[in-house]
JSON list of C-alpha atoms in Angstrom, two decimals:
[
{"chain": "A", "resi": 291, "resn": "MET", "atom": "CA", "xyz": [-101.42, -185.87, 91.29]},
{"chain": "A", "resi": 292, "resn": "SER", "atom": "CA", "xyz": [-101.38, -184.34, 87.84]},
{"chain": "A", "resi": 293, "resn": "GLU", "atom": "CA", "xyz": [-98.39, -183.29, 85.81]},
{"chain": "A", "resi": 294, "resn": "TYR", "atom": "CA", "xyz": [-98.32, -180.81, 82.93]},
{"chain": "A", "resi": 295, "resn": "GLY", "atom": "CA", "xyz": [-95.70, -179.53, 80.56]},
{"chain": "A", "resi": 296, "resn": "ALA", "atom": "CA", "xyz": [-95.05, -177.64, 77.38]},
{"chain": "A", "resi": 297, "resn": "THR", "atom": "CA", "xyz": [-92.23, -176.98, 74.98]},
{"chain": "A", "resi": 298, "resn": "VAL", "atom": "CA", "xyz": [-90.92, -173.43, 74.92]},
{"chain": "A", "resi": 299, "resn": "ALA", "atom": "CA", "xyz": [-88.63, -172.88, 71.94]},
{"chain": "A", "resi": 300, "resn": "TRP", "atom": "CA", "xyz": [-86.55, -169.93, 70.74]},
{"chain": "A", "resi": 301, "resn": "HIS", "atom": "CA", "xyz": [-83.87, -169.90, 68.06]},
{"chain": "A", "resi": 302, "resn": "LEU", "atom": "CA", "xyz": [-81.52, -167.17, 66.92]},
{"chain": "A", "resi": 303, "resn": "ALA", "atom": "CA", "xyz": [-82.11, -166.45, 63.25]},
{"chain": "A", "resi": 304, "resn": "PRO", "atom": "CA", "xyz": [-79.10, -167.01, 60.98]},
{"chain": "A", "resi": 305, "resn": "ASP", "atom": "CA", "xyz": [-76.93, -163.90, 60.75]},
{"chain": "A", "resi": 306, "resn": "ALA", "atom": "CA", "xyz": [-78.98, -162.14, 63.47]},
{"chain": "A", "resi": 307, "resn": "SER", "atom": "CA", "xyz": [-77.28, -160.15, 66.19]},
{"chain": "A", "resi": 308, "resn": "PHE", "atom": "CA", "xyz": [-77.56, -161.15, 69.82]},
{"chain": "A", "resi": 309, "resn": "ASP", "atom": "CA", "xyz": [-77.43, -157.79, 71.55]},
{"chain": "A", "resi": 310, "resn": "TYR", "atom": "CA", "xyz": [-79.67, -157.11, 74.56]},
{"chain": "A", "resi": 311, "resn": "GLU", "atom": "CA", "xyz": [-81.64, -154.26, 72.96]},
{"chain": "A", "resi": 312, "resn": "THR", "atom": "CA", "xyz": [-82.12, -155.90, 69.56]},
{"chain": "A", "resi": 313, "resn": "PHE", "atom": "CA", "xyz": [-82.30, -159.71, 69.78]},
{"chain": "A", "resi": 314, "resn": "ASP", "atom": "CA", "xyz": [-85.67, -161.11, 68.72]},
{"chain": "A", "resi": 315, "resn": "ARG", "atom": "CA", "xyz": [-87.70, -162.28, 71.71]},
{"chain": "A", "resi": 316, "resn": "SER", "atom": "CA", "xyz": [-90.27, -164.12, 69.55]},
{"chain": "A", "resi": 317, "resn": "HIS", "atom": "CA", "xyz": [-90.72, -167.76, 70.46]},
{"chain": "A", "resi": 318, "resn": "GLU", "atom": "CA", "xyz": [-93.36, -170.51, 70.56]},
{"chain": "A", "resi": 319, "resn": "TRP", "atom": "CA", "xyz": [-95.13, -172.44, 73.28]},
{"chain": "A", "resi": 320, "resn": "THR", "atom": "CA", "xyz": [-96.24, -175.89, 72.15]},
{"chain": "A", "resi": 321, "resn": "PHE", "atom": "CA", "xyz": [-98.66, -177.86, 74.30]},
{"chain": "A", "resi": 322, "resn": "ALA", "atom": "CA", "xyz": [-99.38, -181.60, 74.46]},
{"chain": "A", "resi": 323, "resn": "GLY", "atom": "CA", "xyz": [-102.50, -181.31, 72.31]},
{"chain": "A", "resi": 324, "resn": "GLY", "atom": "CA", "xyz": [-100.51, -179.67, 69.54]},
{"chain": "A", "resi": 325, "resn": "GLU", "atom": "CA", "xyz": [-101.65, -176.09, 70.19]},
{"chain": "A", "resi": 326, "resn": "VAL", "atom": "CA", "xyz": [-98.90, -173.59, 69.38]},
{"chain": "A", "resi": 327, "resn": "VAL", "atom": "CA", "xyz": [-98.95, -170.11, 70.90]},
{"chain": "A", "resi": 328, "resn": "SER", "atom": "CA", "xyz": [-96.81, -167.34, 69.47]},
{"chain": "A", "resi": 329, "resn": "ALA", "atom": "CA", "xyz": [-95.10, -165.65, 72.40]},
{"chain": "A", "resi": 330, "resn": "SER", "atom": "CA", "xyz": [-92.65, -162.86, 73.09]},
{"chain": "A", "resi": 331, "resn": "ALA", "atom": "CA", "xyz": [-91.49, -160.57, 75.84]},
{"chain": "A", "resi": 332, "resn": "SER", "atom": "CA", "xyz": [-93.76, -157.61, 76.53]},
{"chain": "A", "resi": 333, "resn": "PRO", "atom": "CA", "xyz": [-93.05, -154.48, 74.47]},
{"chain": "A", "resi": 334, "resn": "GLU", "atom": "CA", "xyz": [-91.59, -152.83, 77.59]},
{"chain": "A", "resi": 335, "resn": "PHE", "atom": "CA", "xyz": [-88.85, -155.46, 77.45]},
{"chain": "A", "resi": 336, "resn": "PHE", "atom": "CA", "xyz": [-88.15, -155.26, 73.72]},
{"chain": "A", "resi": 337, "resn": "GLY", "atom": "CA", "xyz": [-90.78, -157.83, 72.77]},
{"chain": "A", "resi": 338, "resn": "SER", "atom": "CA", "xyz": [-93.56, -157.91, 70.24]},
{"chain": "A", "resi": 339, "resn": "GLY", "atom": "CA", "xyz": [-96.96, -156.43, 71.03]},
{"chain": "A", "resi": 340, "resn": "ASN", "atom": "CA", "xyz": [-98.74, -158.86, 68.71]},
{"chain": "A", "resi": 341, "resn": "ARG", "atom": "CA", "xyz": [-97.72, -162.01, 70.59]},
{"chain": "A", "resi": 342, "resn": "VAL", "atom": "CA", "xyz": [-98.70, -163.29, 74.03]},
{"chain": "A", "resi": 343, "resn": "ASN", "atom": "CA", "xyz": [-96.20, -162.42, 76.74]},
{"chain": "A", "resi": 344, "resn": "PRO", "atom": "CA", "xyz": [-95.59, -164.45, 79.92]},
{"chain": "A", "resi": 345, "resn": "ASP", "atom": "CA", "xyz": [-97.20, -161.80, 82.14]},
{"chain": "A", "resi": 346, "resn": "GLU", "atom": "CA", "xyz": [-100.42, -161.89, 80.11]},
{"chain": "A", "resi": 347, "resn": "ALA", "atom": "CA", "xyz": [-100.33, -165.68, 80.17]},
{"chain": "A", "resi": 348, "resn": "VAL", "atom": "CA", "xyz": [-100.12, -165.81, 83.99]},
{"chain": "A", "resi": 349, "resn": "ILE", "atom": "CA", "xyz": [-103.02, -163.36, 84.27]},
{"chain": "A", "resi": 350, "resn": "ALA", "atom": "CA", "xyz": [-105.11, -165.26, 81.70]},
{"chain": "A", "resi": 351, "resn": "ALA", "atom": "CA", "xyz": [-104.30, -168.61, 83.35]},
{"chain": "A", "resi": 352, "resn": "THR", "atom": "CA", "xyz": [-105.42, -167.25, 86.72]},
{"chain": "A", "resi": 353, "resn": "ALA", "atom": "CA", "xyz": [-108.69, -165.94, 85.26]},
{"chain": "A", "resi": 354, "resn": "SER", "atom": "CA", "xyz": [-109.25, -169.18, 83.33]},
{"chain": "A", "resi": 355, "resn": "CYS", "atom": "CA", "xyz": [-108.68, -171.33, 86.41]},
{"chain": "A", "resi": 356, "resn": "HIS", "atom": "CA", "xyz": [-111.08, -169.20, 88.47]},
{"chain": "A", "resi": 357, "resn": "MET", "atom": "CA", "xyz": [-113.69, -169.40, 85.70]},
{"chain": "A", "resi": 358, "resn": "LEU", "atom": "CA", "xyz": [-113.44, -173.18, 85.29]},
{"chain": "A", "resi": 359, "resn": "THR", "atom": "CA", "xyz": [-113.61, -173.69, 89.05]},
{"chain": "A", "resi": 360, "resn": "PHE", "atom": "CA", "xyz": [-116.59, -171.31, 89.30]},
{"chain": "A", "resi": 361, "resn": "LEU", "atom": "CA", "xyz": [-118.42, -173.09, 86.45]},
{"chain": "A", "resi": 362, "resn": "SER", "atom": "CA", "xyz": [-117.79, -176.49, 88.07]},
{"chain": "A", "resi": 363, "resn": "ILE", "atom": "CA", "xyz": [-119.16, -175.33, 91.42]},
{"chain": "A", "resi": 364, "resn": "ALA", "atom": "CA", "xyz": [-122.19, -173.71, 89.76]},
{"chain": "A", "resi": 365, "resn": "ALA", "atom": "CA", "xyz": [-122.89, -176.88, 87.76]},
{"chain": "A", "resi": 366, "resn": "LYS", "atom": "CA", "xyz": [-122.69, -179.03, 90.91]},
{"chain": "A", "resi": 367, "resn": "GLN", "atom": "CA", "xyz": [-125.19, -176.66, 92.53]},
{"chain": "A", "resi": 368, "resn": "ARG", "atom": "CA", "xyz": [-127.44, -176.85, 89.44]},
{"chain": "A", "resi": 369, "resn": "LEU", "atom": "CA", "xyz": [-127.06, -173.11, 88.78]},
{"chain": "A", "resi": 370, "resn": "LYS", "atom": "CA", "xyz": [-127.15, -172.85, 84.99]},
{"chain": "A", "resi": 371, "resn": "VAL", "atom": "CA", "xyz": [-124.57, -170.36, 83.70]},
{"chain": "A", "resi": 372, "resn": "LEU", "atom": "CA", "xyz": [-125.32, -168.90, 80.27]},
{"chain": "A", "resi": 373, "resn": "SER", "atom": "CA", "xyz": [-122.13, -166.87, 79.88]},
{"chain": "A", "resi": 374, "resn": "TYR", "atom": "CA", "xyz": [-119.01, -165.89, 81.77]},
{"chain": "A", "resi": 375, "resn": "VAL", "atom": "CA", "xyz": [-116.75, -163.09, 80.55]},
{"chain": "A", "resi": 376, "resn": "ASP", "atom": "CA", "xyz": [-113.76, -161.79, 82.49]},
{"chain": "A", "resi": 377, "resn": "ARG", "atom": "CA", "xyz": [-111.39, -158.97, 81.64]},
{"chain": "A", "resi": 378, "resn": "PRO", "atom": "CA", "xyz": [-108.64, -159.56, 84.21]},
{"chain": "A", "resi": 379, "resn": "ARG", "atom": "CA", "xyz": [-105.99, -156.98, 84.94]},
{"chain": "A", "resi": 380, "resn": "GLY", "atom": "CA", "xyz": [-102.55, -157.59, 86.38]},
{"chain": "A", "resi": 381, "resn": "VAL", "atom": "CA", "xyz": [-99.96, -155.21, 87.74]},
{"chain": "A", "resi": 382, "resn": "VAL", "atom": "CA", "xyz": [-96.21, -155.70, 87.29]},
{"chain": "A", "resi": 383, "resn": "GLU", "atom": "CA", "xyz": [-94.20, -153.61, 89.71]},
{"chain": "A", "resi": 384, "resn": "LYS", "atom": "CA", "xyz": [-91.39, -153.97, 92.21]},
{"chain": "A", "resi": 385, "resn": "ASN", "atom": "CA", "xyz": [-92.27, -156.31, 95.07]},
{"chain": "A", "resi": 386, "resn": "GLU", "atom": "CA", "xyz": [-91.19, -156.04, 98.69]},
{"chain": "A", "resi": 387, "resn": "GLU", "atom": "CA", "xyz": [-87.73, -157.39, 97.74]},
{"chain": "A", "resi": 388, "resn": "GLY", "atom": "CA", "xyz": [-87.36, -154.71, 95.05]},
{"chain": "A", "resi": 389, "resn": "ARG", "atom": "CA", "xyz": [-87.72, -157.19, 92.17]},
{"chain": "A", "resi": 390, "resn": "LEU", "atom": "CA", "xyz": [-90.23, -156.94, 89.33]},
{"chain": "A", "resi": 391, "resn": "ALA", "atom": "CA", "xyz": [-93.19, -159.24, 89.90]},
{"chain": "A", "resi": 392, "resn": "ILE", "atom": "CA", "xyz": [-96.86, -159.58, 89.14]},
{"chain": "A", "resi": 393, "resn": "THR", "atom": "CA", "xyz": [-98.01, -158.19, 92.47]},
{"chain": "A", "resi": 394, "resn": "ARG", "atom": "CA", "xyz": [-101.77, -158.06, 91.90]},
{"chain": "A", "resi": 395, "resn": "ILE", "atom": "CA", "xyz": [-104.28, -159.74, 89.64]},
{"chain": "A", "resi": 396, "resn": "GLU", "atom": "CA", "xyz": [-107.81, -158.38, 89.55]},
{"chain": "A", "resi": 397, "resn": "LEU", "atom": "CA", "xyz": [-110.49, -160.67, 88.16]},
{"chain": "A", "resi": 398, "resn": "ARG", "atom": "CA", "xyz": [-113.65, -158.90, 87.03]},
{"chain": "A", "resi": 399, "resn": "PRO", "atom": "CA", "xyz": [-116.03, -161.61, 85.85]},
{"chain": "A", "resi": 400, "resn": "ARG", "atom": "CA", "xyz": [-119.48, -160.89, 84.50]},
{"chain": "A", "resi": 401, "resn": "VAL", "atom": "CA", "xyz": [-121.64, -163.98, 84.87]},
{"chain": "A", "resi": 402, "resn": "VAL", "atom": "CA", "xyz": [-125.08, -164.43, 83.36]},
{"chain": "A", "resi": 403, "resn": "PHE", "atom": "CA", "xyz": [-127.25, -167.16, 84.85]},
{"chain": "A", "resi": 404, "resn": "GLU", "atom": "CA", "xyz": [-130.51, -168.63, 83.65]},
{"chain": "A", "resi": 405, "resn": "THR", "atom": "CA", "xyz": [-131.87, -167.63, 87.09]},
{"chain": "A", "resi": 406, "resn": "ASP", "atom": "CA", "xyz": [-129.77, -165.08, 88.96]},
{"chain": "A", "resi": 407, "resn": "PRO", "atom": "CA", "xyz": [-128.61, -166.05, 92.46]},
{"chain": "A", "resi": 408, "resn": "ASP", "atom": "CA", "xyz": [-128.76, -163.32, 95.10]},
{"chain": "A", "resi": 409, "resn": "ALA", "atom": "CA", "xyz": [-125.65, -161.24, 95.82]},
{"chain": "A", "resi": 410, "resn": "ALA", "atom": "CA", "xyz": [-124.67, -163.32, 98.86]},
{"chain": "A", "resi": 411, "resn": "ALA", "atom": "CA", "xyz": [-124.91, -166.59, 96.91]},
{"chain": "A", "resi": 412, "resn": "LEU", "atom": "CA", "xyz": [-122.87, -165.11, 94.02]},
{"chain": "A", "resi": 413, "resn": "LYS", "atom": "CA", "xyz": [-120.17, -163.95, 96.45]},
{"chain": "A", "resi": 414, "resn": "LYS", "atom": "CA", "xyz": [-120.12, -167.41, 98.04]},
{"chain": "A", "resi": 415, "resn": "LEU", "atom": "CA", "xyz": [-119.63, -168.99, 94.57]},
{"chain": "A", "resi": 416, "resn": "HIS", "atom": "CA", "xyz": [-116.72, -166.67, 93.75]},
{"chain": "A", "resi": 417, "resn": "ASP", "atom": "CA", "xyz": [-115.16, -167.16, 97.19]},
{"chain": "A", "resi": 418, "resn": "ALA", "atom": "CA", "xyz": [-115.32, -170.94, 96.77]},
{"chain": "A", "resi": 419, "resn": "ALA", "atom": "CA", "xyz": [-113.89, -170.73, 93.25]},
{"chain": "A", "resi": 420, "resn": "HIS", "atom": "CA", "xyz": [-111.04, -168.52, 94.46]},
{"chain": "A", "resi": 421, "resn": "ARG", "atom": "CA", "xyz": [-110.30, -170.80, 97.40]},
{"chain": "A", "resi": 422, "resn": "ASN", "atom": "CA", "xyz": [-110.17, -173.86, 95.11]},
{"chain": "A", "resi": 423, "resn": "CYS", "atom": "CA", "xyz": [-108.37, -172.40, 92.07]},
{"chain": "A", "resi": 424, "resn": "PHE", "atom": "CA", "xyz": [-104.99, -174.09, 92.11]},
{"chain": "A", "resi": 425, "resn": "VAL", "atom": "CA", "xyz": [-103.37, -171.45, 89.90]},
{"chain": "A", "resi": 426, "resn": "ALA", "atom": "CA", "xyz": [-104.31, -168.67, 92.33]},
{"chain": "A", "resi": 427, "resn": "ASN", "atom": "CA", "xyz": [-103.21, -170.92, 95.20]},
{"chain": "A", "resi": 428, "resn": "SER", "atom": "CA", "xyz": [-99.80, -171.22, 93.51]},
{"chain": "A", "resi": 429, "resn": "LEU", "atom": "CA", "xyz": [-99.12, -167.49, 93.18]},
{"chain": "A", "resi": 430, "resn": "ARG", "atom": "CA", "xyz": [-97.52, -165.05, 95.58]},
{"chain": "A", "resi": 431, "resn": "ALA", "atom": "CA", "xyz": [-99.42, -162.16, 93.98]},
{"chain": "A", "resi": 432, "resn": "GLU", "atom": "CA", "xyz": [-102.60, -160.94, 95.60]},
{"chain": "A", "resi": 433, "resn": "VAL", "atom": "CA", "xyz": [-105.59, -162.12, 93.57]},
{"chain": "A", "resi": 434, "resn": "THR", "atom": "CA", "xyz": [-108.89, -160.32, 94.06]},
{"chain": "A", "resi": 435, "resn": "VAL", "atom": "CA", "xyz": [-112.28, -161.07, 92.53]},
{"chain": "A", "resi": 436, "resn": "GLU", "atom": "CA", "xyz": [-114.59, -158.15, 91.84]},
{"chain": "A", "resi": 437, "resn": "PRO", "atom": "CA", "xyz": [-117.60, -159.41, 89.86]},
{"chain": "A", "resi": 438, "resn": "ASP", "atom": "CA", "xyz": [-118.73, -157.06, 87.11]},
{"chain": "A", "resi": 439, "resn": "ALA", "atom": "CA", "xyz": [-122.46, -156.84, 87.70]}
]
């Protein structure tokens, strides 16, 4: 078993108002290694567009987990990966209960190998990575992988 955590901190500035439309959503995520991420709500929810929002973080975490799992599987199979770039896309919309949720995450990785595997082998690698990615396994949203060839 592994356990992870972070500190998520927000403070109301002195003399600032605390009204729904105007309160500052800016906050920080601090991780065990000391990394601090500036975060906010998305602009659609009165947040800042120049900070990471939780929706983006879930999408990035899903893509990162898939990538790291994919790279591990490729390394175990002695398939040398030279680069891996993904531009994931997530959709926030009302779910079947009528509540806002990330309902779909589309991963679109472009992988460059020293020696390219055939299409069937590449699909098998992505399928195995998806099946073993614990972030994707933790989500209710549909996660699809469409390699960018």
